[in-house]
Amino acid sequence: MSKQSAPPSYGGQAVIEGVMFGGKNVNVTAVRRKDGEITFLEVPRQDKSWVKTLRRIPLLRGIISLIDSSAKGSKHLNYAADAYSEDQMSPEEYAEQKQKEESKMSLSMMLGVAVVGILSLIVGKLVFTLVPVFVESLLFGRAFDNHALHTLLEGVIKIVLLLIYLWAISQTPMIKRLFQYHGAEHKVITAYEHGEELTPENVQKYSRLHYRCGSSFIILTVIIGVIIYALFSWDSLTERIIQRIVLLPVVIGVSFEFLKFTNSLREVPVLRYLGYPGLWLQLLTTKEPTLDQIEVSIASFNRMRELDAALEQQHVHSAVTTSSPGPVKG
Protein backbone atom coordinates (compact mmCIF):
# COMPACT_ATOMS: atom_id res chain seq x y z
CA MET A 1 0.00 0.00 0.00
CA SER A 2 1.31 3.43 -0.89
CA LYS A 3 2.21 5.70 1.97
CA GLN A 4 1.59 8.80 -0.11
CA SER A 5 -2.13 8.83 0.63
CA ALA A 6 -3.34 8.70 4.22
CA PRO A 7 -5.21 5.45 4.98
CA PRO A 8 -8.74 5.56 6.43
CA SER A 9 -9.00 5.78 10.21
CA TYR A 10 -10.41 2.49 11.48
CA GLY A 11 -11.42 1.63 15.01
CA GLY A 12 -12.35 -1.47 16.90
CA GLN A 13 -12.72 -3.15 20.26
CA ALA A 14 -11.74 -6.38 21.90
CA VAL A 15 -14.38 -9.02 22.68
CA ILE A 16 -14.14 -12.39 24.37
CA GLU A 17 -11.67 -14.44 22.30
CA GLY A 18 -11.82 -11.99 19.42
CA VAL A 19 -11.84 -8.51 17.94
CA MET A 20 -14.47 -6.28 16.35
CA PHE A 21 -13.53 -3.75 13.67
CA GLY A 22 -15.77 -1.01 12.37
CA GLY A 23 -15.64 0.24 8.80
CA LYS A 24 -17.60 2.85 6.91
CA ASN A 25 -20.34 0.44 5.91
CA VAL A 26 -20.00 -2.63 8.13
CA ASN A 27 -18.88 -3.84 11.57
CA VAL A 28 -17.21 -7.26 11.74
CA THR A 29 -16.34 -9.41 14.73
CA ALA A 30 -14.04 -12.43 14.47
CA VAL A 31 -13.75 -14.89 17.35
CA ARG A 32 -11.55 -17.94 17.84
CA ARG A 33 -13.62 -21.00 18.68
CA LYS A 34 -12.51 -23.88 20.85
CA ASP A 35 -11.77 -26.06 17.81
CA GLY A 36 -9.47 -23.36 16.37
CA GLU A 37 -11.93 -22.14 13.74
CA ILE A 38 -12.47 -18.40 13.33
CA THR A 39 -16.11 -17.40 12.96
CA PHE A 40 -17.54 -14.01 12.06
CA LEU A 41 -20.45 -11.72 12.88
CA GLU A 42 -21.01 -9.22 10.07
CA VAL A 43 -23.42 -6.35 10.68
CA PRO A 44 -23.93 -3.65 8.02
CA ARG A 45 -23.93 -0.11 9.38
CA GLN A 46 -27.23 1.62 8.84
CA ASP A 47 -26.83 5.07 10.33
CA LYS A 48 -29.90 7.27 10.27
CA SER A 49 -29.51 10.58 8.44
CA TRP A 50 -30.08 12.51 11.67
CA VAL A 51 -27.31 10.53 13.38
CA LYS A 52 -24.91 11.41 10.57
CA THR A 53 -25.91 15.07 10.96
CA LEU A 54 -25.32 15.05 14.72
CA ARG A 55 -21.92 13.40 14.20
CA ARG A 56 -20.79 16.55 12.41
CA ILE A 57 -21.69 18.96 15.24
CA PRO A 58 -18.75 19.79 17.55
CA LEU A 59 -19.23 18.86 21.24
CA LEU A 60 -22.43 16.97 20.46
CA ARG A 61 -20.70 14.47 18.18
CA GLY A 62 -18.70 13.02 21.08
CA ILE A 63 -21.85 12.05 23.00
CA ILE A 64 -23.51 10.67 19.86
CA SER A 65 -20.42 8.63 18.96
CA LEU A 66 -20.20 7.18 22.47
CA ILE A 67 -23.88 6.19 22.58
CA ASP A 68 -23.81 4.85 19.03
CA SER A 69 -20.71 2.73 19.61
CA SER A 70 -22.19 1.31 22.83
CA ALA A 71 -25.45 0.41 21.11
CA LYS A 72 -23.76 -1.28 18.16
CA GLY A 73 -20.94 -2.82 20.16
CA SER A 74 -23.29 -4.61 22.55
CA LYS A 75 -24.49 -6.92 19.75
CA HIS A 76 -20.90 -7.94 18.99
CA LEU A 77 -20.07 -8.41 22.67
CA ASN A 78 -23.11 -10.67 23.05
CA TYR A 79 -22.11 -12.68 19.97
CA ALA A 80 -18.63 -13.31 21.39
CA ALA A 81 -19.97 -14.15 24.85
CA ASP A 82 -22.52 -16.55 23.36
CA ALA A 83 -19.84 -18.27 21.26
CA TYR A 84 -17.62 -18.61 24.33
CA SER A 85 -20.45 -20.13 26.37
CA GLU A 86 -21.22 -22.60 23.61
CA ASP A 87 -17.58 -23.72 23.52
CA GLN A 88 -17.46 -24.24 27.28
CA MET A 89 -20.57 -26.46 27.44
CA SER A 90 -21.72 -29.69 25.96
CA PRO A 91 -24.29 -29.38 23.17
CA GLU A 92 -27.01 -30.56 25.56
CA GLU A 93 -26.05 -28.06 28.28
CA TYR A 94 -25.87 -25.23 25.78
CA ALA A 95 -29.26 -26.07 24.26
CA GLU A 96 -30.78 -26.22 27.75
CA GLN A 97 -29.29 -22.86 28.70
CA LYS A 98 -30.53 -21.21 25.48
CA GLN A 99 -34.00 -22.59 26.11
CA LYS A 100 -34.00 -21.15 29.62
CA GLU A 101 -32.81 -17.76 28.37
CA GLU A 102 -35.48 -17.65 25.67
CA SER A 103 -38.19 -18.56 28.16
CA LYS A 104 -37.35 -15.61 30.42
CA MET A 105 -38.61 -12.08 29.82
CA SER A 106 -35.18 -10.53 30.30
CA LEU A 107 -34.29 -6.86 30.09
CA SER A 108 -32.60 -7.47 26.76
CA MET A 109 -35.76 -9.04 25.34
CA MET A 110 -37.97 -6.21 26.57
CA LEU A 111 -35.78 -3.30 25.54
CA GLY A 112 -33.42 -4.71 22.94
CA VAL A 113 -29.68 -5.35 23.10
CA ALA A 114 -28.79 -1.87 21.87
CA VAL A 115 -30.86 -0.12 24.53
CA VAL A 116 -29.37 -2.30 27.27
CA GLY A 117 -25.90 -1.38 26.00
CA ILE A 118 -26.75 2.32 26.22
CA LEU A 119 -28.24 1.94 29.70
CA SER A 120 -25.12 0.10 30.87
CA LEU A 121 -22.98 2.93 29.50
CA ILE A 122 -25.03 5.59 31.29
CA VAL A 123 -25.05 3.71 34.59
CA GLY A 124 -21.30 3.08 34.35
CA LYS A 125 -20.56 6.73 33.63
CA LEU A 126 -22.72 7.89 36.53
CA VAL A 127 -21.12 5.45 38.97
CA PHE A 128 -17.60 6.39 37.87
CA THR A 129 -18.52 10.09 38.19
CA LEU A 130 -20.36 10.04 41.52
CA VAL A 131 -18.44 7.51 43.65
CA PRO A 132 -15.30 9.73 43.78
CA VAL A 133 -17.53 12.64 44.85
CA PHE A 134 -18.80 10.67 47.86
CA VAL A 135 -15.30 9.41 48.75
CA GLU A 136 -13.72 12.86 48.54
CA SER A 137 -16.56 14.41 50.54
CA LEU A 138 -16.22 11.73 53.21
CA LEU A 139 -12.44 12.12 53.50
CA PHE A 140 -11.96 15.86 52.99
CA GLY A 141 -15.42 17.46 53.10
CA ARG A 142 -14.79 19.32 56.35
CA ALA A 143 -11.04 19.84 55.96
CA PHE A 144 -11.16 23.11 53.96
CA ASP A 145 -13.50 25.28 51.86
CA ASN A 146 -11.52 25.57 48.62
CA HIS A 147 -13.85 24.14 45.95
CA ALA A 148 -11.12 23.93 43.31
CA LEU A 149 -8.94 21.87 45.65
CA HIS A 150 -11.87 19.59 46.46
CA THR A 151 -12.39 19.08 42.72
CA LEU A 152 -8.71 18.33 42.18
CA LEU A 153 -8.75 15.73 44.97
CA GLU A 154 -11.91 14.27 43.47
CA GLY A 155 -10.05 13.85 40.18
CA VAL A 156 -7.07 12.23 41.91
CA ILE A 157 -9.38 9.80 43.72
CA LYS A 158 -11.11 9.00 40.43
CA ILE A 159 -7.79 8.16 38.77
CA VAL A 160 -6.66 6.04 41.72
CA LEU A 161 -9.94 4.10 41.76
CA LEU A 162 -9.71 3.62 37.99
CA LEU A 163 -6.15 2.31 38.17
CA ILE A 164 -6.97 -0.04 41.06
CA TYR A 165 -10.03 -1.35 39.22
CA LEU A 166 -8.17 -1.94 35.94
CA TRP A 167 -5.23 -3.58 37.70
CA ALA A 168 -7.54 -5.86 39.71
CA ILE A 169 -9.60 -7.10 36.77
CA SER A 170 -6.47 -7.54 34.63
CA GLN A 171 -5.34 -10.25 37.07
CA THR A 172 -8.21 -12.55 36.04
CA PRO A 173 -7.39 -14.93 33.16
CA MET A 174 -10.39 -13.94 31.01
CA ILE A 175 -9.78 -10.18 31.27
CA LYS A 176 -6.07 -10.67 30.67
CA ARG A 177 -6.91 -12.43 27.40
CA LEU A 178 -9.40 -9.68 26.56
CA PHE A 179 -6.65 -7.10 27.06
CA GLN A 180 -4.36 -9.19 24.84
CA TYR A 181 -6.94 -9.00 22.07
CA HIS A 182 -7.14 -5.26 22.74
CA GLY A 183 -3.41 -5.09 22.10
CA ALA A 184 -3.83 -7.17 18.94
CA GLU A 185 -6.47 -4.74 17.68
CA HIS A 186 -4.10 -1.79 18.17
CA LYS A 187 -1.19 -3.58 16.51
CA VAL A 188 -3.22 -4.38 13.40
CA ILE A 189 -4.43 -0.80 13.00
CA THR A 190 -0.91 0.57 13.50
CA ALA A 191 0.61 -1.90 11.04
CA TYR A 192 -2.05 -1.00 8.47
CA GLU A 193 -1.41 2.72 9.00
CA HIS A 194 2.29 2.09 8.33
CA GLY A 195 1.53 0.29 5.06
CA GLU A 196 2.70 -3.07 6.42
CA GLU A 197 1.60 -6.38 4.96
CA LEU A 198 -0.75 -7.84 7.57
CA THR A 199 0.86 -11.07 8.69
CA PRO A 200 1.04 -12.09 12.38
CA GLU A 201 4.83 -11.75 12.37
CA ASN A 202 4.79 -8.29 10.76
CA VAL A 203 2.01 -7.01 13.02
CA GLN A 204 3.60 -8.34 16.22
CA LYS A 205 6.54 -5.91 16.00
CA TYR A 206 4.30 -2.84 16.38
CA SER A 207 3.28 -1.21 19.66
CA ARG A 208 0.17 -2.34 21.47
CA LEU A 209 -0.55 1.33 22.33
CA HIS A 210 -2.53 3.62 20.03
CA TYR A 211 -3.48 7.30 20.21
CA ARG A 212 -7.14 6.83 19.20
CA CYS A 213 -7.91 4.23 21.87
CA GLY A 214 -10.96 4.59 24.10
CA SER A 215 -8.62 4.31 27.09
CA SER A 216 -7.25 7.72 26.12
CA PHE A 217 -10.79 9.04 26.16
CA ILE A 218 -11.38 7.72 29.69
CA ILE A 219 -8.37 9.46 31.19
CA LEU A 220 -9.17 12.63 29.27
CA THR A 221 -12.66 12.79 30.76
CA VAL A 222 -11.07 12.75 34.22
CA ILE A 223 -8.61 15.56 33.40
CA ILE A 224 -11.14 17.70 31.51
CA GLY A 225 -13.71 17.02 34.24
CA VAL A 226 -11.42 18.49 36.90
CA ILE A 227 -11.02 21.67 34.83
CA ILE A 228 -14.74 22.08 34.07
CA TYR A 229 -15.99 21.17 37.56
CA ALA A 230 -13.51 23.60 39.11
CA LEU A 231 -15.34 26.48 37.39
CA PHE A 232 -18.41 25.91 39.59
CA SER A 233 -18.92 26.12 43.33
CA TRP A 234 -21.52 24.35 45.46
CA ASP A 235 -23.06 24.72 48.90
CA SER A 236 -23.97 21.11 49.65
CA LEU A 237 -23.18 17.55 48.62
CA THR A 238 -26.54 17.32 46.86
CA GLU A 239 -25.79 20.40 44.77
CA ARG A 240 -22.35 19.02 43.94
CA ILE A 241 -23.86 15.72 42.75
CA ILE A 242 -26.45 17.50 40.60
CA GLN A 243 -23.69 19.60 39.04
CA ARG A 244 -21.69 16.49 38.14
CA ILE A 245 -24.70 14.86 36.49
CA VAL A 246 -25.71 17.98 34.55
CA LEU A 247 -22.14 18.72 33.41
CA LEU A 248 -21.29 15.11 32.46
CA PRO A 249 -22.41 15.55 28.79
CA VAL A 250 -20.29 18.72 28.61
CA VAL A 251 -17.25 16.86 29.94
CA ILE A 252 -17.76 14.05 27.41
CA GLY A 253 -18.21 16.48 24.51
CA VAL A 254 -15.15 18.58 25.36
CA SER A 255 -13.02 15.47 26.00
CA PHE A 256 -13.95 14.05 22.60
CA GLU A 257 -12.94 17.28 20.85
CA PHE A 258 -9.67 17.45 22.79
CA LEU A 259 -8.91 13.84 21.87
CA LYS A 260 -9.43 14.63 18.18
CA PHE A 261 -7.18 17.67 18.63
CA THR A 262 -4.35 15.69 20.24
CA ASN A 263 -4.67 12.98 17.57
CA SER A 264 -4.15 15.60 14.87
CA LEU A 265 -0.98 16.78 16.63
CA ARG A 266 0.61 13.43 17.35
CA GLU A 267 3.27 13.96 14.68
CA VAL A 268 4.31 17.34 16.16
CA PRO A 269 7.43 16.63 18.31
CA VAL A 270 6.39 18.64 21.38
CA LEU A 271 2.58 18.70 21.21
CA ARG A 272 2.35 14.93 20.73
CA TYR A 273 2.96 14.58 24.49
CA LEU A 274 -0.62 15.80 25.06
CA GLY A 275 -1.77 12.27 24.24
CA TYR A 276 0.65 10.51 26.57
CA PRO A 277 -1.70 10.13 29.60
CA GLY A 278 -3.99 8.00 27.46
CA LEU A 279 -1.06 5.91 26.24
CA TRP A 280 0.09 5.38 29.82
CA LEU A 281 -3.36 4.09 30.80
CA GLN A 282 -3.18 1.62 27.91
CA LEU A 283 -0.27 -0.03 29.68
CA LEU A 284 -3.03 -1.44 31.92
CA THR A 285 -5.83 -1.93 29.37
CA THR A 286 -3.69 -3.77 26.80
CA LYS A 287 -1.38 -6.77 27.02
CA GLU A 288 1.07 -8.22 24.50
CA PRO A 289 -0.92 -10.63 22.29
CA THR A 290 0.15 -14.00 20.94
CA LEU A 291 0.51 -14.66 17.21
CA ASP A 292 -2.74 -16.67 17.30
CA GLN A 293 -4.60 -13.70 18.75
CA ILE A 294 -3.11 -11.37 16.16
CA GLU A 295 -4.27 -13.82 13.48
CA VAL A 296 -7.86 -13.39 14.71
CA SER A 297 -7.49 -9.62 14.68
CA ILE A 298 -6.12 -9.66 11.14
CA ALA A 299 -8.97 -11.93 10.01
CA SER A 300 -11.52 -9.50 11.44
CA PHE A 301 -9.80 -6.48 9.89
CA ASN A 302 -9.42 -8.07 6.45
CA ARG A 303 -13.01 -9.29 6.41
CA MET A 304 -14.23 -5.84 7.43
CA ARG A 305 -12.27 -4.16 4.63
CA GLU A 306 -13.41 -6.74 2.10
CA LEU A 307 -17.08 -6.26 2.98
CA ASP A 308 -16.64 -2.51 3.31
CA ALA A 309 -15.28 -2.26 -0.23
CA ALA A 310 -18.06 -4.50 -1.61
CA LEU A 311 -20.79 -2.46 0.11
CA GLU A 312 -19.18 0.78 -1.01
CA GLN A 313 -19.25 -0.50 -4.59
CA GLN A 314 -22.92 -1.39 -4.20
CA HIS A 315 -23.67 2.11 -2.94
CA VAL A 316 -21.84 3.68 -5.87
CA HIS A 317 -23.62 1.43 -8.37
CA SER A 318 -26.97 2.18 -6.73
CA ALA A 319 -26.31 5.93 -6.84
CA VAL A 320 -25.29 5.78 -10.52
CA THR A 321 -28.36 3.73 -11.41
CA THR A 322 -30.69 6.04 -9.50
CA SER A 323 -29.24 9.19 -11.03
CA SER A 324 -29.03 7.87 -14.61
CA PRO A 325 -30.77 10.25 -17.04
CA GLY A 326 -33.87 9.11 -18.84
CA PRO A 327 -34.02 8.77 -22.62
CA VAL A 328 -33.57 12.00 -24.56
CA LYS A 329 -36.76 13.14 -26.13
CA GLY A 330 -36.50 14.63 -29.61
Short mmCIF file of C-alpha atoms in Angstrom, two decimals, residues 6 22 50 55 65 80 95 106 111 115 119 141 144 149 154 169 172 174 192 216 239 258 268 274 291-293 314 329:
data_model
loop_
_atom_site.label_atom_id
_atom_site.label_comp_id
_atom_site.label_asym_id
_atom_site.label_seq_id
_atom_site.Cartn_x
_atom_site.Cartn_y
_atom_site.Cartn_z
CA ALA A 6 -3.34 8.70 4.22
CA GLY A 22 -15.77 -1.01 12.37
CA TRP A 50 -30.08 12.51 11.67
CA ARG A 55 -21.92 13.40 14.20
CA SER A 65 -20.42 8.63 18.96
CA ALA A 80 -18.63 -13.31 21.39
CA ALA A 95 -29.26 -26.07 24.26
CA SER A 106 -35.18 -10.53 30.30
CA LEU A 111 -35.78 -3.30 25.54
CA VAL A 115 -30.86 -0.12 24.53
CA LEU A 119 -28.24 1.94 29.70
CA GLY A 141 -15.42 17.46 53.10
CA PHE A 144 -11.16 23.11 53.96
CA LEU A 149 -8.94 21.87 45.65
CA GLU A 154 -11.91 14.27 43.47
CA ILE A 169 -9.60 -7.10 36.77
CA THR A 172 -8.21 -12.55 36.04
CA MET A 174 -10.39 -13.94 31.01
CA TYR A 192 -2.05 -1.00 8.47
CA SER A 216 -7.25 7.72 26.12
CA GLU A 239 -25.79 20.40 44.77
CA PHE A 258 -9.67 17.45 22.79
CA VAL A 268 4.31 17.34 16.16
CA LEU A 274 -0.62 15.80 25.06
CA LEU A 291 0.51 -14.66 17.21
CA ASP A 292 -2.74 -16.67 17.30
CA GLN A 293 -4.60 -13.70 18.75
CA GLN A 314 -22.92 -1.39 -4.20
CA LYS A 329 -36.76 13.14 -26.13
#
